[in-house]
PDB file of C-alpha atoms and ligand atoms in Angstrom:
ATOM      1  CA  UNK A  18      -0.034  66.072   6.376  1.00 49.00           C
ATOM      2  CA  UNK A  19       0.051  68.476   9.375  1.00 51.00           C
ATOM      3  CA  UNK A  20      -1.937  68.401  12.209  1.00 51.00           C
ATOM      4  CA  UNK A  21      -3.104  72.182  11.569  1.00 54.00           C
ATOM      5  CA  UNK A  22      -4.033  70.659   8.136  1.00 56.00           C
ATOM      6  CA  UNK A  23      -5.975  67.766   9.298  1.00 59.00           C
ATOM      7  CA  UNK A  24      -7.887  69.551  11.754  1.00 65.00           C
ATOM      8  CA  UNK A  25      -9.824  71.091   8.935  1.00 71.00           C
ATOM      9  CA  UNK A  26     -10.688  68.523   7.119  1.00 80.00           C
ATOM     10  CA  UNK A  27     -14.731  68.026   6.988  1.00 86.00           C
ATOM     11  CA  UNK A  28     -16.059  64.793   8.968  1.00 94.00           C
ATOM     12  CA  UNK A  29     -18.987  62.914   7.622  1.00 95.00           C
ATOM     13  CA  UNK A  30     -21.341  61.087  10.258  1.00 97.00           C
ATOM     14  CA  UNK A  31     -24.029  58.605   8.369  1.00 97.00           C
ATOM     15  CA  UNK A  32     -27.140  58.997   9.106  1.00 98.00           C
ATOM     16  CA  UNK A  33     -28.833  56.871   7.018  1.00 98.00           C
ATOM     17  CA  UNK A  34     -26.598  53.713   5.060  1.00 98.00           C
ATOM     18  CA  UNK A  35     -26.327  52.465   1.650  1.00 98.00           C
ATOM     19  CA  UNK A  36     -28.130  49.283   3.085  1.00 98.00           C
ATOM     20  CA  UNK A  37     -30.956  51.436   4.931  1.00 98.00           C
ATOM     21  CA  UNK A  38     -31.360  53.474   1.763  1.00 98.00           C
ATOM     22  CA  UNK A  39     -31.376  50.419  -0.756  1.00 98.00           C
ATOM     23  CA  UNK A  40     -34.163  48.710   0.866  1.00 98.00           C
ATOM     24  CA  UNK A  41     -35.985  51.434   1.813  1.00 98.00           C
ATOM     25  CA  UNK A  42     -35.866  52.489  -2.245  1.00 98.00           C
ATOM     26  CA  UNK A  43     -37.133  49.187  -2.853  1.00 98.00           C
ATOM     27  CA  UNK A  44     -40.185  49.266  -1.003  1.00 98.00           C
ATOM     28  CA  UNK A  45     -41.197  52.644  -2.080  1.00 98.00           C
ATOM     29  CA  UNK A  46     -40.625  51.158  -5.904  1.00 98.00           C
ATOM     30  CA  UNK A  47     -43.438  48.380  -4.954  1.00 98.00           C
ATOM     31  CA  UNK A  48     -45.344  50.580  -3.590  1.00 98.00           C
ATOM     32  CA  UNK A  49     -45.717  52.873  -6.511  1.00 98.00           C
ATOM     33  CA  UNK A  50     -45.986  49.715  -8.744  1.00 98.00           C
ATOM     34  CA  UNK A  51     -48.820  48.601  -6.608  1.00 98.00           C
ATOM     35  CA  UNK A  52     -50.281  52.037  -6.639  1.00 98.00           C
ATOM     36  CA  UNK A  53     -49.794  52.373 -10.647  1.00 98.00           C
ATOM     37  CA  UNK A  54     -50.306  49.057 -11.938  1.00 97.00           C
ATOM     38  CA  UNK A  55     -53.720  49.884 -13.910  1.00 95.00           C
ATOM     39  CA  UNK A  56     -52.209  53.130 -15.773  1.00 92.00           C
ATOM     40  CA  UNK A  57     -52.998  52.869 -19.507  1.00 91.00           C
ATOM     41  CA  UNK A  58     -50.326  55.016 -20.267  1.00 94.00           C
ATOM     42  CA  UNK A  59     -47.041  55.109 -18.946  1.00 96.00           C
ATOM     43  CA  UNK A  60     -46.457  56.842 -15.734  1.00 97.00           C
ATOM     44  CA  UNK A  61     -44.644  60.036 -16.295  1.00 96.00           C
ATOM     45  CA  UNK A  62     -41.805  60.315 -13.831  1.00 97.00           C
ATOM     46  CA  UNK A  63     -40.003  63.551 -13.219  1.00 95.00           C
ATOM     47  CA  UNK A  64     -37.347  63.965 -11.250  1.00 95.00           C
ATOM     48  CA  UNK A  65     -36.378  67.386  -9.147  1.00 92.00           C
ATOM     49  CA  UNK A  66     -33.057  68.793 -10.432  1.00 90.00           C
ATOM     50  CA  UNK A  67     -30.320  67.940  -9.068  1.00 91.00           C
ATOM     51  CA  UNK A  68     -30.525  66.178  -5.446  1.00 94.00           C
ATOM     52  CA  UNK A  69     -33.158  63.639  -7.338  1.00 96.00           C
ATOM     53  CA  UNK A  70     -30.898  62.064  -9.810  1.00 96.00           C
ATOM     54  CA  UNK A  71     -29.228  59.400  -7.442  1.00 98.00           C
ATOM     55  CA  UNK A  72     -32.618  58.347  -5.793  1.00 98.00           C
ATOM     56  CA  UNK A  73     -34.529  58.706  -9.083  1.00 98.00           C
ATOM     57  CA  UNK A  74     -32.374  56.647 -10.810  1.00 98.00           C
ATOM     58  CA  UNK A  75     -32.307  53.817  -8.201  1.00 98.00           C
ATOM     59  CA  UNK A  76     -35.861  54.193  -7.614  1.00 98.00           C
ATOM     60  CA  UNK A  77     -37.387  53.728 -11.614  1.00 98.00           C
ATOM     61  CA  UNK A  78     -35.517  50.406 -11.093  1.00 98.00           C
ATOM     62  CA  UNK A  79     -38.261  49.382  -8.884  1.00 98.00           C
ATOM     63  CA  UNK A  80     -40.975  50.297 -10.510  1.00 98.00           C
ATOM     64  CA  UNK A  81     -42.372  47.840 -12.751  1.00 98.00           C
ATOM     65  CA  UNK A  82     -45.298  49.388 -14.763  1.00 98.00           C
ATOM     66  CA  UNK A  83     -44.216  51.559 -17.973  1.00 97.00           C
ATOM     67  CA  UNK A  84     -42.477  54.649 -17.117  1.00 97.00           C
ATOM     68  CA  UNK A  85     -41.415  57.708 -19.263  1.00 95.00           C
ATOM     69  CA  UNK A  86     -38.947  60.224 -16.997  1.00 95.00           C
ATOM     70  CA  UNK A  87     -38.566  63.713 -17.092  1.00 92.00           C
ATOM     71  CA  UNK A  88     -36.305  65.976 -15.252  1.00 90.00           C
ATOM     72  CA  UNK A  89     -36.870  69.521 -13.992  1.00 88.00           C
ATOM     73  CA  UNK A  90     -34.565  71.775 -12.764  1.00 85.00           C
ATOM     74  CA  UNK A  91     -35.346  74.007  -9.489  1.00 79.00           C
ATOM     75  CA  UNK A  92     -33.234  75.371  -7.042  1.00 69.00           C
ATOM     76  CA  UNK A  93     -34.030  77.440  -4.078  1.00 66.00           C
ATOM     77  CA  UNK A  94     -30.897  76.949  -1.892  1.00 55.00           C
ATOM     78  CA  UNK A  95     -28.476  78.648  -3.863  1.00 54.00           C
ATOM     79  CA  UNK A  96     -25.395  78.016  -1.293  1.00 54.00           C
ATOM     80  CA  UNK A  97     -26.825  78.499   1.453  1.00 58.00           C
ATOM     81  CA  UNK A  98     -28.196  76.143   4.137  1.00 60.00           C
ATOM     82  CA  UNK A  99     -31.495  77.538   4.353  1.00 59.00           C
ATOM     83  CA  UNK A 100     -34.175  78.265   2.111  1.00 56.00           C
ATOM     84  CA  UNK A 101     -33.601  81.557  -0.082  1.00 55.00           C
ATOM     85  CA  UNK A 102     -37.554  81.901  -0.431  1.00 58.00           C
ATOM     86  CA  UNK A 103     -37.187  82.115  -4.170  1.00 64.00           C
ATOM     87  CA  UNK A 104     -37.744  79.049  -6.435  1.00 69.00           C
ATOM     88  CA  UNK A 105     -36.853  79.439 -10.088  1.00 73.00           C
ATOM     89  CA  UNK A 106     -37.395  75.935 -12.345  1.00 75.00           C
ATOM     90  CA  UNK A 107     -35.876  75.730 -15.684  1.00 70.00           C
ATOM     91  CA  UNK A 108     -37.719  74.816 -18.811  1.00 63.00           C
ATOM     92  CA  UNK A 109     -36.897  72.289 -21.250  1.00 64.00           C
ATOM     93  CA  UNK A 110     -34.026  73.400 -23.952  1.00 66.00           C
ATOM     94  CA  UNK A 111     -35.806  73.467 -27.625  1.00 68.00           C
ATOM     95  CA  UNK A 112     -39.340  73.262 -26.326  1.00 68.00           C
ATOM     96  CA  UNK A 113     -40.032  76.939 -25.685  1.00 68.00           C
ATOM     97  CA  UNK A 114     -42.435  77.359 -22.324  1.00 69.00           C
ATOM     98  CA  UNK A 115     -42.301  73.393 -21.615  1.00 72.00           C
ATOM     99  CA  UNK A 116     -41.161  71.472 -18.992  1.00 70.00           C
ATOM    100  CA  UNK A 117     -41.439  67.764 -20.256  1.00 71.00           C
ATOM    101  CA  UNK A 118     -41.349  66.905 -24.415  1.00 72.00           C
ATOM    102  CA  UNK A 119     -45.435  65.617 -24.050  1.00 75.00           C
ATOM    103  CA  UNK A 120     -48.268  67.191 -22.597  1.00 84.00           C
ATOM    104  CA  UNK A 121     -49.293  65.964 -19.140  1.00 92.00           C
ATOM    105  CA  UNK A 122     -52.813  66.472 -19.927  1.00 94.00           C
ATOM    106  CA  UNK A 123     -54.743  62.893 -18.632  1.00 95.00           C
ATOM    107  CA  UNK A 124     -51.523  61.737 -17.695  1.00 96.00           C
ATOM    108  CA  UNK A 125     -50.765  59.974 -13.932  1.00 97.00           C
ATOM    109  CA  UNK A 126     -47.756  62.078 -12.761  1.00 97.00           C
ATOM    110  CA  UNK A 127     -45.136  61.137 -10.305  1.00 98.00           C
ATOM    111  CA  UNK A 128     -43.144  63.848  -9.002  1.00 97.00           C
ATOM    112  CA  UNK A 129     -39.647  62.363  -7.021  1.00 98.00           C
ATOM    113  CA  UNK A 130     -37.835  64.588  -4.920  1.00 97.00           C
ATOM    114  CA  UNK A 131     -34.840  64.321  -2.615  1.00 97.00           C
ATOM    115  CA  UNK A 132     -36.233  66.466   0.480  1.00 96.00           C
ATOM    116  CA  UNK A 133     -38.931  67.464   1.260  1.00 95.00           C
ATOM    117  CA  UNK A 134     -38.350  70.981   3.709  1.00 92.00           C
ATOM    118  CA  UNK A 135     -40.231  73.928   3.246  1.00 91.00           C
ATOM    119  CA  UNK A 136     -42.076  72.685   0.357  1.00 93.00           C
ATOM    120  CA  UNK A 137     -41.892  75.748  -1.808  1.00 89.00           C
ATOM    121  CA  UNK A 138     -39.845  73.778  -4.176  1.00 87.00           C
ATOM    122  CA  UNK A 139     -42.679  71.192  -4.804  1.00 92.00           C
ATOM    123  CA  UNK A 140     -45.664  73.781  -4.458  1.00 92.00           C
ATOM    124  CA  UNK A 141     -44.404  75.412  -7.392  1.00 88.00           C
ATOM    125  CA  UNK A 142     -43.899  72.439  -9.166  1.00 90.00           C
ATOM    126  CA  UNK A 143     -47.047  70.619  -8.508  1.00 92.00           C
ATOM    127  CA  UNK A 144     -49.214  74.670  -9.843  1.00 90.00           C
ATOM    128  CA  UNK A 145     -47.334  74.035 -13.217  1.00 88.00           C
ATOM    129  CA  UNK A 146     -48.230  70.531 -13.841  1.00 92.00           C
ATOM    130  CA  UNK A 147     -51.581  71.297 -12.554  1.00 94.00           C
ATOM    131  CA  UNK A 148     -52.225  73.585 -15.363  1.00 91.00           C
ATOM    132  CA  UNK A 149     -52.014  71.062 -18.021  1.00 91.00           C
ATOM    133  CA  UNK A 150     -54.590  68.855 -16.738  1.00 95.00           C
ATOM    134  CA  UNK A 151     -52.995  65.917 -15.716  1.00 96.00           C
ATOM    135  CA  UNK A 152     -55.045  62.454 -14.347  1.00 97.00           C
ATOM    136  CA  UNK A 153     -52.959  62.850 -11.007  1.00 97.00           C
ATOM    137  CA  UNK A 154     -49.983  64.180  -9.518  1.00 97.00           C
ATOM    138  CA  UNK A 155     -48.260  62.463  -6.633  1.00 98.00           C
ATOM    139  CA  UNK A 156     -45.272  62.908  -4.793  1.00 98.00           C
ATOM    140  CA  UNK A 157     -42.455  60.880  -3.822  1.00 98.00           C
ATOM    141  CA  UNK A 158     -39.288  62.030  -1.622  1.00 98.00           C
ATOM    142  CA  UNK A 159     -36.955  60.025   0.156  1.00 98.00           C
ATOM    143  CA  UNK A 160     -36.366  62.398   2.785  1.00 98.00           C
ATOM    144  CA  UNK A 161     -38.891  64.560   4.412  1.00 97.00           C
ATOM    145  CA  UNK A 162     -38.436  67.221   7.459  1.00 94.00           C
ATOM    146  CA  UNK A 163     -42.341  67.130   8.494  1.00 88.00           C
ATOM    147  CA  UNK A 164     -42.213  71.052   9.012  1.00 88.00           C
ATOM    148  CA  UNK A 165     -45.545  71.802  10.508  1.00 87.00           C
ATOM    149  CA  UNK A 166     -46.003  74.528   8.235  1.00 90.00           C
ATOM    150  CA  UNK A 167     -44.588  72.487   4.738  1.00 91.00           C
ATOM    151  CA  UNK A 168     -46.525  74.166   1.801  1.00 92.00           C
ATOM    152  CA  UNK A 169     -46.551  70.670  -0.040  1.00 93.00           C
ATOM    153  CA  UNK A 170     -47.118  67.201   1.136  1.00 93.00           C
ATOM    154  CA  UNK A 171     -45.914  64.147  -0.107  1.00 96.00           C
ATOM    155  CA  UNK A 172     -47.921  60.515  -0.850  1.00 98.00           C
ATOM    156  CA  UNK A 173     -44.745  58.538  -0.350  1.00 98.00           C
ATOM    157  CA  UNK A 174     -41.951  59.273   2.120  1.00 98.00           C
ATOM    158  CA  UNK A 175     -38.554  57.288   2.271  1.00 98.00           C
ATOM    159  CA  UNK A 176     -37.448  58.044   5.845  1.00 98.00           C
ATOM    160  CA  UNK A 177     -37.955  60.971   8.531  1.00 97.00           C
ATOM    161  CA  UNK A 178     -35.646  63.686   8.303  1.00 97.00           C
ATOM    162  CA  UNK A 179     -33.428  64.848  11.099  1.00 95.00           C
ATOM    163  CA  UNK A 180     -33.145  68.678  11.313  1.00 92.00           C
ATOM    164  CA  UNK A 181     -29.570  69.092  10.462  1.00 95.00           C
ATOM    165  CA  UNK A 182     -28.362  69.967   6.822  1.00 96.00           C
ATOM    166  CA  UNK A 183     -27.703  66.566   5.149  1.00 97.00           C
ATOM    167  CA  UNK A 184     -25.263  65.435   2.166  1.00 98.00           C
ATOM    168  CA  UNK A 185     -25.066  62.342  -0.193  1.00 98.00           C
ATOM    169  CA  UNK A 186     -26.710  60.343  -2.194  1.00 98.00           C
ATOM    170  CA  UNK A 187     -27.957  63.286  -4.536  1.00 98.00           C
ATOM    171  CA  UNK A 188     -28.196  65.647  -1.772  1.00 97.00           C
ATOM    172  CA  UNK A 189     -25.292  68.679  -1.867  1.00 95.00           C
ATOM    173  CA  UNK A 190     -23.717  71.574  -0.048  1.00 94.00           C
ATOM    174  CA  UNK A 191     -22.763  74.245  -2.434  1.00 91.00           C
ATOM    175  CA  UNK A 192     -22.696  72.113  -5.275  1.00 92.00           C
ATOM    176  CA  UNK A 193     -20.379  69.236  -3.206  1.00 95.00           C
ATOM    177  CA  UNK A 194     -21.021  65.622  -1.896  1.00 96.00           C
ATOM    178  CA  UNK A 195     -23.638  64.103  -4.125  1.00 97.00           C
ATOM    179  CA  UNK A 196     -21.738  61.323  -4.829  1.00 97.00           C
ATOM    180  CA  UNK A 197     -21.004  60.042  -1.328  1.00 97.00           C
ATOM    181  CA  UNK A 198     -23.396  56.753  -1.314  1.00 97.00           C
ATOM    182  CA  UNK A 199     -24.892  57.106   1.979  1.00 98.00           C
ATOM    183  CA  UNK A 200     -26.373  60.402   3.290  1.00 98.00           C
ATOM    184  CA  UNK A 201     -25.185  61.914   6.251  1.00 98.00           C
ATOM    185  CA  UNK A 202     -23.757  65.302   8.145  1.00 97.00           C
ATOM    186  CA  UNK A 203     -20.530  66.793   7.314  1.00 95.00           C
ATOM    187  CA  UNK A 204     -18.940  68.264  10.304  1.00 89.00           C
ATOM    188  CA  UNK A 205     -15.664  70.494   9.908  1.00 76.00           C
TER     189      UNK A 205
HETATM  190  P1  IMP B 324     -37.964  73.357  -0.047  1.00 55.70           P
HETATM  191  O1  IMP B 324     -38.416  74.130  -1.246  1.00 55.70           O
HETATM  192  O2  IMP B 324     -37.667  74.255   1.134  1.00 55.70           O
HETATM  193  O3  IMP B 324     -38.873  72.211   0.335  1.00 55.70           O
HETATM  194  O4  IMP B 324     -36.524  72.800  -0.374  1.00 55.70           O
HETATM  195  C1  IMP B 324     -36.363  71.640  -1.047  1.00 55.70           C
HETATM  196  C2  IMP B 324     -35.007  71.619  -1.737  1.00 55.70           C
HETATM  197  O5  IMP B 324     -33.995  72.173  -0.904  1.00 55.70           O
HETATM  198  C3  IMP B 324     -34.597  70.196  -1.980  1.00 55.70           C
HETATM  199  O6  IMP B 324     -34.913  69.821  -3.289  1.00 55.70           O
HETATM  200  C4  IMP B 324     -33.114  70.204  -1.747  1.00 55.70           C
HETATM  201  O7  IMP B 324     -32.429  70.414  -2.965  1.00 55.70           O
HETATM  202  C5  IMP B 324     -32.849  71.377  -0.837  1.00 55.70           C
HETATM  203  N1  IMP B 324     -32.641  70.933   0.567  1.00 55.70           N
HETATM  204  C6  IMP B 324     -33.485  71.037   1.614  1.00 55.70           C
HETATM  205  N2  IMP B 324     -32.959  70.519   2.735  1.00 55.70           N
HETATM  206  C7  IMP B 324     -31.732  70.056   2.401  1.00 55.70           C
HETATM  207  C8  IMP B 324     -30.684  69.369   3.124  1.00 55.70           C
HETATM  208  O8  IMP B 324     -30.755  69.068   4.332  1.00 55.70           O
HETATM  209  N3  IMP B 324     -29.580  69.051   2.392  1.00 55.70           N
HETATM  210  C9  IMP B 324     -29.430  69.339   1.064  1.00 55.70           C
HETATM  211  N4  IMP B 324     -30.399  69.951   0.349  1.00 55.70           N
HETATM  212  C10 IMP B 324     -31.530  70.311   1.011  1.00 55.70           C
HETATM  213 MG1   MG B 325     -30.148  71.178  -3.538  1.00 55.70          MG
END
């Protein structure tokens, strides 16, 4: 490869391991067991499309009351690094105006997010599932920025976010990078 080549090639810096991020994940997971253990009905957990699917997934692995998961899809970022302003979420295919197959009404809700920045994303979110009456809604993200002026506040909160525009472990640029297993910076 030439050297003109190289010299373009993106350079990840880790920011937070596969090791920090495992058992991190695992003490959120007995936290919201502890918090959920008395739920008659199983917990309804629904992830943020897309950045949640990595975390979600590991997460519900550490939660041990009964759990039924839904997904939702939002997106905000377009490809850009910053916020576009506009958040448009995505109903459920076949069940016309619906974001989840059953009602959330009396239902303990557990909304899991990758970052938490602006929190337009979530405030959005959290109106619609407030309209069908649910027992609770609670959020959990694994990253958070702690913007003073965040529209949306989460109940459990995997680590502090730096403000730089991460990747991995869910988390993309343009559509790139979820799959890297640690999260980090790319620098090119
Ligand atoms: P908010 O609506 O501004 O809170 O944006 C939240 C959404 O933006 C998250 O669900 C992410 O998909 C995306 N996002 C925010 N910050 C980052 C980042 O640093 N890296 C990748 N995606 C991000
Ligand atoms: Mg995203």
């Amino acid at each position: 490869m030439s050297v003109a080549t190289h010299r373009h090639l993106p350079v990840f810096k880790t920011r937070f391991s596969t090791r920090m991020i495992e058992e991190r994940v695992r003490a959120l997971g007995r936290e919201v067991t502890t918090h959920y253990r008395r739920c008659e009905e199983p917990l309804i957990v629904v992830g943020i499309l897309t950045g949640s699917f990595v975390f979600l997934a590991d997460l519900v692995r550490h939660i041990h009351v009964p759990v039924q998961v839904e997904f939702m899809g939002a997106s905000s970022y377009g490809n850009e690094t910053t916020s576009s302003g506009d958040v448009s979420i995505t109903r459920l295919r076949g069940f016309p105006g619906r974001w989840a197959r059953t009602n959330a009404t009396g239902r303990h809700v557990l909304v899991v997010e990758d970052i938490l920045d602006t929190g337009r994303t979530l405030q959005e979110i959290q109106r619609l599932i407030e309209k069908e009456d649910p027992s609770s809604v609670e959020v959990c993200t694994l990253l958070n920025k702690h913007r003073e002026d965040a529209l949306a506040e989460a109940k459990w909160v995997g680590f502090r976010a730096p403000d730089e525009f991460l990747v991995g472990y869910g988390l993309d640029h343009a559509g790139q990078y979820r799959n890297l297993p640690s999260i980090g910076v790319i620098s090119t």
